mmCIF file of C-alpha atoms in Angstrom:
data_model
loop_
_atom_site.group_PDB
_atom_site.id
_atom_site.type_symbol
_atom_site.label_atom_id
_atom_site.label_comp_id
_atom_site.label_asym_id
_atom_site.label_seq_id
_atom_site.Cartn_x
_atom_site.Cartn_y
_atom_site.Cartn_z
ATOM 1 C CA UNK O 39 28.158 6.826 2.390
ATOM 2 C CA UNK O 40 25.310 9.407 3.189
ATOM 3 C CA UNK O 41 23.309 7.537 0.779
ATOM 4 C CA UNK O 42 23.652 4.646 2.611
ATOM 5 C CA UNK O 43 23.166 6.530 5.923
ATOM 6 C CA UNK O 44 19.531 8.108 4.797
ATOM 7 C CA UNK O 45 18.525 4.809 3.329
ATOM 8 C CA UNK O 46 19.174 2.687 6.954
ATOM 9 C CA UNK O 47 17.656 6.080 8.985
ATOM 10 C CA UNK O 48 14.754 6.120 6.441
ATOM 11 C CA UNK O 49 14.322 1.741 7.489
ATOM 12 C CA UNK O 50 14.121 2.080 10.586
ATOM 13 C CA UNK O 51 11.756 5.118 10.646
ATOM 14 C CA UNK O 52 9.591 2.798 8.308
ATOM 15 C CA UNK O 53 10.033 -0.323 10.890
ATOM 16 C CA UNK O 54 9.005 1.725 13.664
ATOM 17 C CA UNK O 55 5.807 2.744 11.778
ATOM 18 C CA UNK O 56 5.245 -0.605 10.872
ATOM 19 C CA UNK O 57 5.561 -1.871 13.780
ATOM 20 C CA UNK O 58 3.417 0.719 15.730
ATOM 21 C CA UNK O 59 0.597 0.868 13.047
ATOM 22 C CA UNK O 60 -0.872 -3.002 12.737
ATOM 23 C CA UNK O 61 -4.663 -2.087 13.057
ATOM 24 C CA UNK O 62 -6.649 -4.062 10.566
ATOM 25 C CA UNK O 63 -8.666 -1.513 8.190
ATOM 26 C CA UNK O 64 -11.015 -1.775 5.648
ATOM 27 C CA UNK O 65 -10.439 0.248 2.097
ATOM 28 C CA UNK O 66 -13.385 0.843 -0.130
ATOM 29 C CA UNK O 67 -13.011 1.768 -3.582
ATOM 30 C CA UNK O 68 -14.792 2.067 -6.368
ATOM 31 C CA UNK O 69 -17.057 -0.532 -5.175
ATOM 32 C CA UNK O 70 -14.351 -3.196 -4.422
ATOM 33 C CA UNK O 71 -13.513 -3.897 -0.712
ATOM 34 C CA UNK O 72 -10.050 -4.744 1.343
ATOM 35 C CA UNK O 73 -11.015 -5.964 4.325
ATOM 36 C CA UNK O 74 -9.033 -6.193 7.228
ATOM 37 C CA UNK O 75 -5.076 -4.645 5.972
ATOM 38 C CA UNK O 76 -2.665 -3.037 8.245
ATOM 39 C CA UNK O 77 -2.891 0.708 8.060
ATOM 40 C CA UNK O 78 0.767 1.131 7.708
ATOM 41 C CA UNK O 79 0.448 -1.080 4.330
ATOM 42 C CA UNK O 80 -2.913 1.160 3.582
ATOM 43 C CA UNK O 81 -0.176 4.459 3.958
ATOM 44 C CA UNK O 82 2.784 3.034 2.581
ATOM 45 C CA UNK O 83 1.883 1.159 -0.541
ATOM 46 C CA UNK O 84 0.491 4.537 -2.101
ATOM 47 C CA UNK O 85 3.668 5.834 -0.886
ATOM 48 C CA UNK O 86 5.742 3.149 -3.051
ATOM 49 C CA UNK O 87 3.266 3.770 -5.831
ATOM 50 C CA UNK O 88 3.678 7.666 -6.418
ATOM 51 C CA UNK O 89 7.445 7.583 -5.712
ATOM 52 C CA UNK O 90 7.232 5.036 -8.241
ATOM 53 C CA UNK O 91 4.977 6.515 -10.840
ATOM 54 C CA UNK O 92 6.877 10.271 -10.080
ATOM 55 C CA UNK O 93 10.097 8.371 -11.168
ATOM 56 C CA UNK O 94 8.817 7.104 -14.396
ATOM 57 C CA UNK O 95 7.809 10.396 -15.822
ATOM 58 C CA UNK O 96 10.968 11.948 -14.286
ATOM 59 C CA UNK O 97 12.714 9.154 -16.599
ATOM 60 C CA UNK O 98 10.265 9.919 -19.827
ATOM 61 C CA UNK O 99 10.453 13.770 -19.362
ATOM 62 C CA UNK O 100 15.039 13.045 -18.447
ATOM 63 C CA UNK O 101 14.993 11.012 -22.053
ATOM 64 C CA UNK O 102 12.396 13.593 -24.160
ATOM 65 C CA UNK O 103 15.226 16.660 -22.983
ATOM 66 C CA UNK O 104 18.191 14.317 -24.183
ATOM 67 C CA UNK O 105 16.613 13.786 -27.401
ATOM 68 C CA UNK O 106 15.786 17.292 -27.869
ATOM 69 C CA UNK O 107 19.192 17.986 -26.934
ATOM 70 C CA UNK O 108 20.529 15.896 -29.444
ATOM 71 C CA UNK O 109 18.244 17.210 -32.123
ATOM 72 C CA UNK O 110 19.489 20.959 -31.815
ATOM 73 C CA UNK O 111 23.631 19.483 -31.822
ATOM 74 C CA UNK O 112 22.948 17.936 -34.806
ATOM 75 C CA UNK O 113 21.364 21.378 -36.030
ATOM 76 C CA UNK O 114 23.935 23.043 -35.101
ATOM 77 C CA UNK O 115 27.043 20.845 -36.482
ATOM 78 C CA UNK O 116 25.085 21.135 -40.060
ATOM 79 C CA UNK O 117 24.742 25.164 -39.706
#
């Protein structure tokens, strides 16, 4: 339920800043050009992206522990 609670609250922040936040912007990078995205999708995108990439090596690092977990049980059932 509290999940569910910080997930709506968390929406509607993100709505709000949507909403308030349509100015057209250009990115530059690396010699490639966006012209003309809303700034909230030029702050929230790289948002998505490191939550996203933060959660994959939480996942790889979560999965290296389990198997080095395992490893030292099976060590320790043969001692």
């Amino acid at each position: 339920m509290v999940t569910l609670l910080i997930t709506v609250g968390l929406g509607i922040f993100f709505a709000i800043f949507a909403t308030q936040n349509t100015i057209p912007v250009s990115l530059n990078f690396a010699g490639y050009t966006l012209p003309n995205i809303p700034l909230y999708l030029a702050i929230l995108i790289p948002l998505l992206a490191g939550l996203l990439l933060a959660l994959f090596f939480h996942i790889v690092k979560d999965f290296s522990q389990r198997l080095t977990i395992n490893k030292q049980k099976n060590e320790n059932k043969n001692l």
